[in-house]
Amino acid sequence: LGVKTVDISANDGDEACEILGSPFGTPAATTRFVTKIVEQTIRAASYTKFLRPNLAFSILRSCVHSKLRYVCATTPGVNVADFDAHIRATFLKIVSAPEVPPHMLQSVCGAGLPNYERLAPLLLEESLAKCERLERSGTTVAPVESASQRYEEILRAENAELRNAQSTSSKGNHSTLWMRFSPNASTKMTASEFVDALRYRCRIPLVRESLTCFCGTQLAPNHDSSVHLLNCQCVTGFTRVHRHDLACSTIRRAAASAGIAVITEPTFYTYANDERRRPDLTLLVAGAPLALDVTIVTPNAEPGKAARDAAAAKREKHEEACQRVGHGFLPIAAEMDGHCDGGLDRVASLIAENCAAPGLAASISQELKLEFSSAIARGNAGILRCSIERLRAFASHNFSGTSTL
């Protein structure tokens, strides 16, 4: 450990001393130090324009903030207005949009790019509270509330949209994994898929003109039109099947990587009244094989309730038939905006426990969760893009009656 000794008394005030990464000096010197950090951070963010949208956003969200966040947490009066403006402009270029709702840019329910003018005072307060707690160690001191949590609560208090079911579902279990860049080819989203998925998550309209859905609903250039297209059965059906198949294939690949045999759409289960049903997969794990059924549903008023209800319905549908042959059954329910119920975690743990190469178990389990999250986002993007293009083609050709596009 190297310790650098600084003679503070010899400081003439032109330059701030840097102690543990934070400035120490006159207000003018501190301002120059912070300005330099902000300029360096802006310059780093500028390089994202040469990258693919998913990699550019991952860097913008995870990498360029760390040093500035630390300075904000340790230095009072930090001026970060230029940085906030640059981050906003860079994000708008990534999603090819003229504007974005500010609260969806800043909230973890959206892009998760905070406004540092508002966050900086909260970070400083958190740091001071932690210092006080250390100073008073041994006495009863209230826990320090996270600045990020306080910031998110402020945003939710100001914006009703962040309090609704879909926004809450958007910050649910595994819902943001797809936003992380992964070089793994099986999870790599195309540039257009990533941009469409990110625009949907941040409530940026994908429908840019007035269209008429095949069900007769008038679609305006707003986020409600995107929600309608994801739920309407009149425009396209195969893309919803594709989204489901993408999710199932992630489990199949993870099991195969772990050396576990998988049967797709098994037909050896017998149902009451000779009904023709079948789960999506059966994992031939040691002990009792496990049947799996995947479903992706629309969130409702209570966060996570739609997924829980869907899982319960799947159990009622398949569990008895699986038990007749000594197999277990596990439903995996996810909500359209990304929230996954506990089924995904349980199957990831099961695959890790039965992995033929124990050294790879943890990475296979983590990749499964990332791929499953990416499958939902990719599926949503495909449904939206296919639906919009079909409606545009129908409108441009002025077809009458039922479309066959």
JSON list of C-alpha atoms in Angstrom, two decimals, residues 221-381:
[
{"chain": "A", "resi": 221, "resn": "PRO", "atom": "CA", "xyz": [-48.38, 7.92, -31.87]},
{"chain": "A", "resi": 222, "resn": "ASN", "atom": "CA", "xyz": [-48.12, 7.10, -28.16]},
{"chain": "A", "resi": 223, "resn": "HIS", "atom": "CA", "xyz": [-47.06, 4.30, -25.83]},
{"chain": "A", "resi": 224, "resn": "ASP", "atom": "CA", "xyz": [-50.64, 3.04, -25.36]},
{"chain": "A", "resi": 225, "resn": "SER", "atom": "CA", "xyz": [-50.58, 1.93, -29.00]},
{"chain": "A", "resi": 226, "resn": "SER", "atom": "CA", "xyz": [-47.53, -0.24, -28.31]},
{"chain": "A", "resi": 227, "resn": "VAL", "atom": "CA", "xyz": [-49.28, -1.82, -25.33]},
{"chain": "A", "resi": 228, "resn": "HIS", "atom": "CA", "xyz": [-52.34, -2.51, -27.51]},
{"chain": "A", "resi": 229, "resn": "LEU", "atom": "CA", "xyz": [-50.27, -4.21, -30.22]},
{"chain": "A", "resi": 230, "resn": "LEU", "atom": "CA", "xyz": [-48.58, -6.48, -27.67]},
{"chain": "A", "resi": 231, "resn": "ASN", "atom": "CA", "xyz": [-51.99, -7.61, -26.42]},
{"chain": "A", "resi": 232, "resn": "CYS", "atom": "CA", "xyz": [-54.19, -7.59, -29.54]},
{"chain": "A", "resi": 233, "resn": "GLN", "atom": "CA", "xyz": [-54.74, -10.99, -31.19]},
{"chain": "A", "resi": 234, "resn": "CYS", "atom": "CA", "xyz": [-55.98, -9.54, -34.49]},
{"chain": "A", "resi": 235, "resn": "VAL", "atom": "CA", "xyz": [-52.70, -8.31, -36.00]},
{"chain": "A", "resi": 236, "resn": "THR", "atom": "CA", "xyz": [-50.26, -11.16, -35.64]},
{"chain": "A", "resi": 237, "resn": "GLY", "atom": "CA", "xyz": [-50.14, -14.47, -33.86]},
{"chain": "A", "resi": 238, "resn": "PHE", "atom": "CA", "xyz": [-46.97, -16.23, -34.94]},
{"chain": "A", "resi": 239, "resn": "THR", "atom": "CA", "xyz": [-44.69, -13.67, -33.31]},
{"chain": "A", "resi": 240, "resn": "ARG", "atom": "CA", "xyz": [-46.20, -14.45, -29.91]},
{"chain": "A", "resi": 241, "resn": "VAL", "atom": "CA", "xyz": [-45.47, -18.11, -30.53]},
{"chain": "A", "resi": 242, "resn": "HIS", "atom": "CA", "xyz": [-41.95, -17.07, -31.53]},
{"chain": "A", "resi": 243, "resn": "ARG", "atom": "CA", "xyz": [-41.50, -15.18, -28.24]},
{"chain": "A", "resi": 244, "resn": "HIS", "atom": "CA", "xyz": [-42.65, -18.26, -26.32]},
{"chain": "A", "resi": 245, "resn": "ASP", "atom": "CA", "xyz": [-40.33, -20.52, -28.32]},
{"chain": "A", "resi": 246, "resn": "LEU", "atom": "CA", "xyz": [-37.38, -18.18, -27.72]},
{"chain": "A", "resi": 247, "resn": "ALA", "atom": "CA", "xyz": [-37.99, -18.43, -23.97]},
{"chain": "A", "resi": 248, "resn": "CYS", "atom": "CA", "xyz": [-38.28, -22.23, -24.08]},
{"chain": "A", "resi": 249, "resn": "SER", "atom": "CA", "xyz": [-35.13, -22.57, -26.17]},
{"chain": "A", "resi": 250, "resn": "THR", "atom": "CA", "xyz": [-33.09, -20.76, -23.50]},
{"chain": "A", "resi": 251, "resn": "ILE", "atom": "CA", "xyz": [-33.96, -23.47, -20.97]},
{"chain": "A", "resi": 252, "resn": "ARG", "atom": "CA", "xyz": [-33.29, -26.20, -23.51]},
{"chain": "A", "resi": 253, "resn": "ARG", "atom": "CA", "xyz": [-29.82, -24.76, -24.30]},
{"chain": "A", "resi": 254, "resn": "ALA", "atom": "CA", "xyz": [-28.94, -24.33, -20.62]},
{"chain": "A", "resi": 255, "resn": "ALA", "atom": "CA", "xyz": [-29.92, -27.94, -19.83]},
{"chain": "A", "resi": 256, "resn": "ALA", "atom": "CA", "xyz": [-27.94, -29.24, -22.81]},
{"chain": "A", "resi": 257, "resn": "SER", "atom": "CA", "xyz": [-24.90, -27.21, -21.69]},
{"chain": "A", "resi": 258, "resn": "ALA", "atom": "CA", "xyz": [-25.18, -28.86, -18.27]},
{"chain": "A", "resi": 259, "resn": "GLY", "atom": "CA", "xyz": [-25.39, -32.35, -19.79]},
{"chain": "A", "resi": 260, "resn": "ILE", "atom": "CA", "xyz": [-29.08, -32.82, -18.98]},
{"chain": "A", "resi": 261, "resn": "ALA", "atom": "CA", "xyz": [-31.29, -34.59, -21.54]},
{"chain": "A", "resi": 262, "resn": "VAL", "atom": "CA", "xyz": [-34.42, -32.66, -22.57]},
{"chain": "A", "resi": 263, "resn": "ILE", "atom": "CA", "xyz": [-37.62, -33.86, -24.23]},
{"chain": "A", "resi": 264, "resn": "THR", "atom": "CA", "xyz": [-39.49, -31.13, -26.12]},
{"chain": "A", "resi": 265, "resn": "GLU", "atom": "CA", "xyz": [-43.30, -31.15, -25.96]},
{"chain": "A", "resi": 266, "resn": "PRO", "atom": "CA", "xyz": [-43.57, -34.63, -24.40]},
{"chain": "A", "resi": 267, "resn": "THR", "atom": "CA", "xyz": [-46.65, -36.64, -25.33]},
{"chain": "A", "resi": 268, "resn": "PHE", "atom": "CA", "xyz": [-46.46, -39.38, -22.68]},
{"chain": "A", "resi": 269, "resn": "TYR", "atom": "CA", "xyz": [-48.62, -37.60, -20.09]},
{"chain": "A", "resi": 270, "resn": "THR", "atom": "CA", "xyz": [-52.27, -38.68, -19.74]},
{"chain": "A", "resi": 271, "resn": "TYR", "atom": "CA", "xyz": [-54.88, -36.06, -18.92]},
{"chain": "A", "resi": 272, "resn": "ALA", "atom": "CA", "xyz": [-58.44, -36.36, -17.64]},
{"chain": "A", "resi": 273, "resn": "ASN", "atom": "CA", "xyz": [-61.11, -36.86, -20.29]},
{"chain": "A", "resi": 274, "resn": "ASP", "atom": "CA", "xyz": [-58.33, -37.78, -22.75]},
{"chain": "A", "resi": 275, "resn": "GLU", "atom": "CA", "xyz": [-57.61, -34.12, -23.37]},
{"chain": "A", "resi": 276, "resn": "ARG", "atom": "CA", "xyz": [-54.69, -33.48, -25.70]},
{"chain": "A", "resi": 277, "resn": "ARG", "atom": "CA", "xyz": [-52.34, -31.35, -23.65]},
{"chain": "A", "resi": 278, "resn": "ARG", "atom": "CA", "xyz": [-48.61, -31.32, -23.11]},
{"chain": "A", "resi": 279, "resn": "PRO", "atom": "CA", "xyz": [-46.06, -29.24, -21.22]},
{"chain": "A", "resi": 280, "resn": "ASP", "atom": "CA", "xyz": [-43.25, -27.53, -23.11]},
{"chain": "A", "resi": 281, "resn": "LEU", "atom": "CA", "xyz": [-40.27, -29.51, -21.82]},
{"chain": "A", "resi": 282, "resn": "THR", "atom": "CA", "xyz": [-39.29, -32.42, -19.62]},
{"chain": "A", "resi": 283, "resn": "LEU", "atom": "CA", "xyz": [-35.84, -32.39, -18.00]},
{"chain": "A", "resi": 284, "resn": "LEU", "atom": "CA", "xyz": [-34.49, -35.89, -17.34]},
{"chain": "A", "resi": 285, "resn": "VAL", "atom": "CA", "xyz": [-32.69, -35.04, -14.11]},
{"chain": "A", "resi": 286, "resn": "ALA", "atom": "CA", "xyz": [-31.48, -37.52, -11.50]},
{"chain": "A", "resi": 287, "resn": "GLY", "atom": "CA", "xyz": [-34.29, -38.76, -9.30]},
{"chain": "A", "resi": 288, "resn": "ALA", "atom": "CA", "xyz": [-37.63, -37.62, -10.71]},
{"chain": "A", "resi": 289, "resn": "PRO", "atom": "CA", "xyz": [-37.82, -36.01, -14.16]},
{"chain": "A", "resi": 290, "resn": "LEU", "atom": "CA", "xyz": [-39.29, -32.52, -14.17]},
{"chain": "A", "resi": 291, "resn": "ALA", "atom": "CA", "xyz": [-41.85, -31.19, -16.65]},
{"chain": "A", "resi": 292, "resn": "LEU", "atom": "CA", "xyz": [-41.80, -27.45, -17.41]},
{"chain": "A", "resi": 293, "resn": "ASP", "atom": "CA", "xyz": [-44.36, -25.16, -18.99]},
{"chain": "A", "resi": 294, "resn": "VAL", "atom": "CA", "xyz": [-43.56, -21.55, -19.94]},
{"chain": "A", "resi": 295, "resn": "THR", "atom": "CA", "xyz": [-46.13, -18.77, -20.19]},
{"chain": "A", "resi": 296, "resn": "ILE", "atom": "CA", "xyz": [-45.78, -15.01, -20.78]},
{"chain": "A", "resi": 297, "resn": "VAL", "atom": "CA", "xyz": [-48.72, -12.87, -19.65]},
{"chain": "A", "resi": 298, "resn": "THR", "atom": "CA", "xyz": [-49.81, -9.24, -19.45]},
{"chain": "A", "resi": 299, "resn": "PRO", "atom": "CA", "xyz": [-49.21, -7.56, -16.06]},
{"chain": "A", "resi": 300, "resn": "ASN", "atom": "CA", "xyz": [-52.23, -6.33, -14.13]},
{"chain": "A", "resi": 301, "resn": "ALA", "atom": "CA", "xyz": [-52.93, -3.97, -11.25]},
{"chain": "A", "resi": 302, "resn": "GLU", "atom": "CA", "xyz": [-50.85, -5.86, -8.69]},
{"chain": "A", "resi": 303, "resn": "PRO", "atom": "CA", "xyz": [-47.16, -6.36, -9.55]},
{"chain": "A", "resi": 304, "resn": "GLY", "atom": "CA", "xyz": [-46.35, -10.03, -10.05]},
{"chain": "A", "resi": 305, "resn": "LYS", "atom": "CA", "xyz": [-49.96, -11.18, -9.57]},
{"chain": "A", "resi": 306, "resn": "ALA", "atom": "CA", "xyz": [-50.51, -11.99, -13.24]},
{"chain": "A", "resi": 307, "resn": "ALA", "atom": "CA", "xyz": [-47.45, -14.26, -13.21]},
{"chain": "A", "resi": 308, "resn": "ARG", "atom": "CA", "xyz": [-48.56, -15.96, -9.99]},
{"chain": "A", "resi": 309, "resn": "ASP", "atom": "CA", "xyz": [-52.08, -16.53, -11.33]},
{"chain": "A", "resi": 310, "resn": "ALA", "atom": "CA", "xyz": [-50.70, -17.91, -14.59]},
{"chain": "A", "resi": 311, "resn": "ALA", "atom": "CA", "xyz": [-48.39, -20.27, -12.70]},
{"chain": "A", "resi": 312, "resn": "ALA", "atom": "CA", "xyz": [-51.31, -21.51, -10.60]},
{"chain": "A", "resi": 313, "resn": "ALA", "atom": "CA", "xyz": [-53.39, -22.13, -13.75]},
{"chain": "A", "resi": 314, "resn": "LYS", "atom": "CA", "xyz": [-50.52, -24.11, -15.28]},
{"chain": "A", "resi": 315, "resn": "ARG", "atom": "CA", "xyz": [-50.26, -26.26, -12.15]},
{"chain": "A", "resi": 316, "resn": "GLU", "atom": "CA", "xyz": [-53.95, -27.03, -12.28]},
{"chain": "A", "resi": 317, "resn": "LYS", "atom": "CA", "xyz": [-53.61, -27.95, -15.94]},
{"chain": "A", "resi": 318, "resn": "HIS", "atom": "CA", "xyz": [-50.51, -30.19, -15.87]},
{"chain": "A", "resi": 319, "resn": "GLU", "atom": "CA", "xyz": [-49.46, -31.20, -12.34]},
{"chain": "A", "resi": 320, "resn": "GLU", "atom": "CA", "xyz": [-51.81, -34.14, -11.85]},
{"chain": "A", "resi": 321, "resn": "ALA", "atom": "CA", "xyz": [-50.91, -35.68, -15.21]},
{"chain": "A", "resi": 322, "resn": "CYS", "atom": "CA", "xyz": [-47.19, -35.39, -14.43]},
{"chain": "A", "resi": 323, "resn": "GLN", "atom": "CA", "xyz": [-47.61, -36.94, -10.98]},
{"chain": "A", "resi": 324, "resn": "ARG", "atom": "CA", "xyz": [-49.32, -40.00, -12.51]},
{"chain": "A", "resi": 325, "resn": "VAL", "atom": "CA", "xyz": [-46.00, -41.06, -14.05]},
{"chain": "A", "resi": 326, "resn": "GLY", "atom": "CA", "xyz": [-43.88, -39.96, -11.10]},
{"chain": "A", "resi": 327, "resn": "HIS", "atom": "CA", "xyz": [-42.67, -36.70, -12.65]},
{"chain": "A", "resi": 328, "resn": "GLY", "atom": "CA", "xyz": [-42.53, -33.31, -11.02]},
{"chain": "A", "resi": 329, "resn": "PHE", "atom": "CA", "xyz": [-43.99, -30.19, -12.59]},
{"chain": "A", "resi": 330, "resn": "LEU", "atom": "CA", "xyz": [-42.77, -26.59, -12.50]},
{"chain": "A", "resi": 331, "resn": "PRO", "atom": "CA", "xyz": [-44.50, -23.66, -14.23]},
{"chain": "A", "resi": 332, "resn": "ILE", "atom": "CA", "xyz": [-42.34, -20.73, -15.38]},
{"chain": "A", "resi": 333, "resn": "ALA", "atom": "CA", "xyz": [-44.48, -17.60, -15.64]},
{"chain": "A", "resi": 334, "resn": "ALA", "atom": "CA", "xyz": [-43.20, -14.23, -16.82]},
{"chain": "A", "resi": 335, "resn": "GLU", "atom": "CA", "xyz": [-44.91, -10.90, -17.34]},
{"chain": "A", "resi": 336, "resn": "MET", "atom": "CA", "xyz": [-44.68, -9.08, -20.64]},
{"chain": "A", "resi": 337, "resn": "ASP", "atom": "CA", "xyz": [-42.66, -6.22, -19.15]},
{"chain": "A", "resi": 338, "resn": "GLY", "atom": "CA", "xyz": [-39.98, -8.55, -17.87]},
{"chain": "A", "resi": 339, "resn": "HIS", "atom": "CA", "xyz": [-40.87, -9.72, -14.35]},
{"chain": "A", "resi": 340, "resn": "CYS", "atom": "CA", "xyz": [-40.33, -13.48, -13.84]},
{"chain": "A", "resi": 341, "resn": "ASP", "atom": "CA", "xyz": [-41.79, -15.54, -11.05]},
{"chain": "A", "resi": 342, "resn": "GLY", "atom": "CA", "xyz": [-39.72, -17.87, -8.90]},
{"chain": "A", "resi": 343, "resn": "GLY", "atom": "CA", "xyz": [-39.98, -20.72, -11.40]},
{"chain": "A", "resi": 344, "resn": "LEU", "atom": "CA", "xyz": [-37.04, -19.44, -13.45]},
{"chain": "A", "resi": 345, "resn": "ASP", "atom": "CA", "xyz": [-34.80, -19.24, -10.38]},
{"chain": "A", "resi": 346, "resn": "ARG", "atom": "CA", "xyz": [-35.78, -22.76, -9.34]},
{"chain": "A", "resi": 347, "resn": "VAL", "atom": "CA", "xyz": [-35.09, -24.32, -12.72]},
{"chain": "A", "resi": 348, "resn": "ALA", "atom": "CA", "xyz": [-31.75, -22.43, -12.94]},
{"chain": "A", "resi": 349, "resn": "SER", "atom": "CA", "xyz": [-30.79, -23.84, -9.53]},
{"chain": "A", "resi": 350, "resn": "LEU", "atom": "CA", "xyz": [-31.91, -27.33, -10.56]},
{"chain": "A", "resi": 351, "resn": "ILE", "atom": "CA", "xyz": [-29.81, -27.23, -13.73]},
{"chain": "A", "resi": 352, "resn": "ALA", "atom": "CA", "xyz": [-26.80, -26.01, -11.73]},
{"chain": "A", "resi": 353, "resn": "GLU", "atom": "CA", "xyz": [-27.22, -28.79, -9.12]},
{"chain": "A", "resi": 354, "resn": "ASN", "atom": "CA", "xyz": [-27.34, -31.47, -11.83]},
{"chain": "A", "resi": 355, "resn": "CYS", "atom": "CA", "xyz": [-24.63, -30.00, -14.05]},
{"chain": "A", "resi": 356, "resn": "ALA", "atom": "CA", "xyz": [-22.17, -32.61, -15.33]},
{"chain": "A", "resi": 357, "resn": "ALA", "atom": "CA", "xyz": [-19.36, -30.03, -15.06]},
{"chain": "A", "resi": 358, "resn": "PRO", "atom": "CA", "xyz": [-19.70, -28.42, -11.59]},
{"chain": "A", "resi": 359, "resn": "GLY", "atom": "CA", "xyz": [-17.18, -25.71, -12.50]},
{"chain": "A", "resi": 360, "resn": "LEU", "atom": "CA", "xyz": [-19.58, -24.39, -15.16]},
{"chain": "A", "resi": 361, "resn": "ALA", "atom": "CA", "xyz": [-22.75, -24.61, -13.06]},
{"chain": "A", "resi": 362, "resn": "ALA", "atom": "CA", "xyz": [-22.80, -21.00, -11.85]},
{"chain": "A", "resi": 363, "resn": "SER", "atom": "CA", "xyz": [-22.14, -19.50, -15.29]},
{"chain": "A", "resi": 364, "resn": "ILE", "atom": "CA", "xyz": [-24.76, -21.73, -16.96]},
{"chain": "A", "resi": 365, "resn": "SER", "atom": "CA", "xyz": [-27.33, -20.69, -14.35]},
{"chain": "A", "resi": 366, "resn": "GLN", "atom": "CA", "xyz": [-26.57, -16.99, -14.80]},
{"chain": "A", "resi": 367, "resn": "GLU", "atom": "CA", "xyz": [-26.59, -17.24, -18.60]},
{"chain": "A", "resi": 368, "resn": "LEU", "atom": "CA", "xyz": [-30.01, -18.91, -18.46]},
{"chain": "A", "resi": 369, "resn": "LYS", "atom": "CA", "xyz": [-31.49, -15.97, -16.57]},
{"chain": "A", "resi": 370, "resn": "LEU", "atom": "CA", "xyz": [-29.90, -13.45, -18.94]},
{"chain": "A", "resi": 371, "resn": "GLU", "atom": "CA", "xyz": [-31.04, -15.37, -22.04]},
{"chain": "A", "resi": 372, "resn": "PHE", "atom": "CA", "xyz": [-34.58, -15.77, -20.73]},
{"chain": "A", "resi": 373, "resn": "SER", "atom": "CA", "xyz": [-34.84, -12.03, -20.05]},
{"chain": "A", "resi": 374, "resn": "SER", "atom": "CA", "xyz": [-33.44, -11.32, -23.53]},
{"chain": "A", "resi": 375, "resn": "ALA", "atom": "CA", "xyz": [-35.95, -13.72, -25.10]},
{"chain": "A", "resi": 376, "resn": "ILE", "atom": "CA", "xyz": [-38.89, -11.76, -23.69]},
{"chain": "A", "resi": 377, "resn": "ALA", "atom": "CA", "xyz": [-37.42, -8.44, -24.84]},
{"chain": "A", "resi": 378, "resn": "ARG", "atom": "CA", "xyz": [-36.61, -9.81, -28.31]},
{"chain": "A", "resi": 379, "resn": "GLY", "atom": "CA", "xyz": [-40.07, -11.33, -28.57]},
{"chain": "A", "resi": 380, "resn": "ASN", "atom": "CA", "xyz": [-41.74, -8.05, -27.63]},
{"chain": "A", "resi": 381, "resn": "ALA", "atom": "CA", "xyz": [-39.65, -6.20, -30.20]}
]
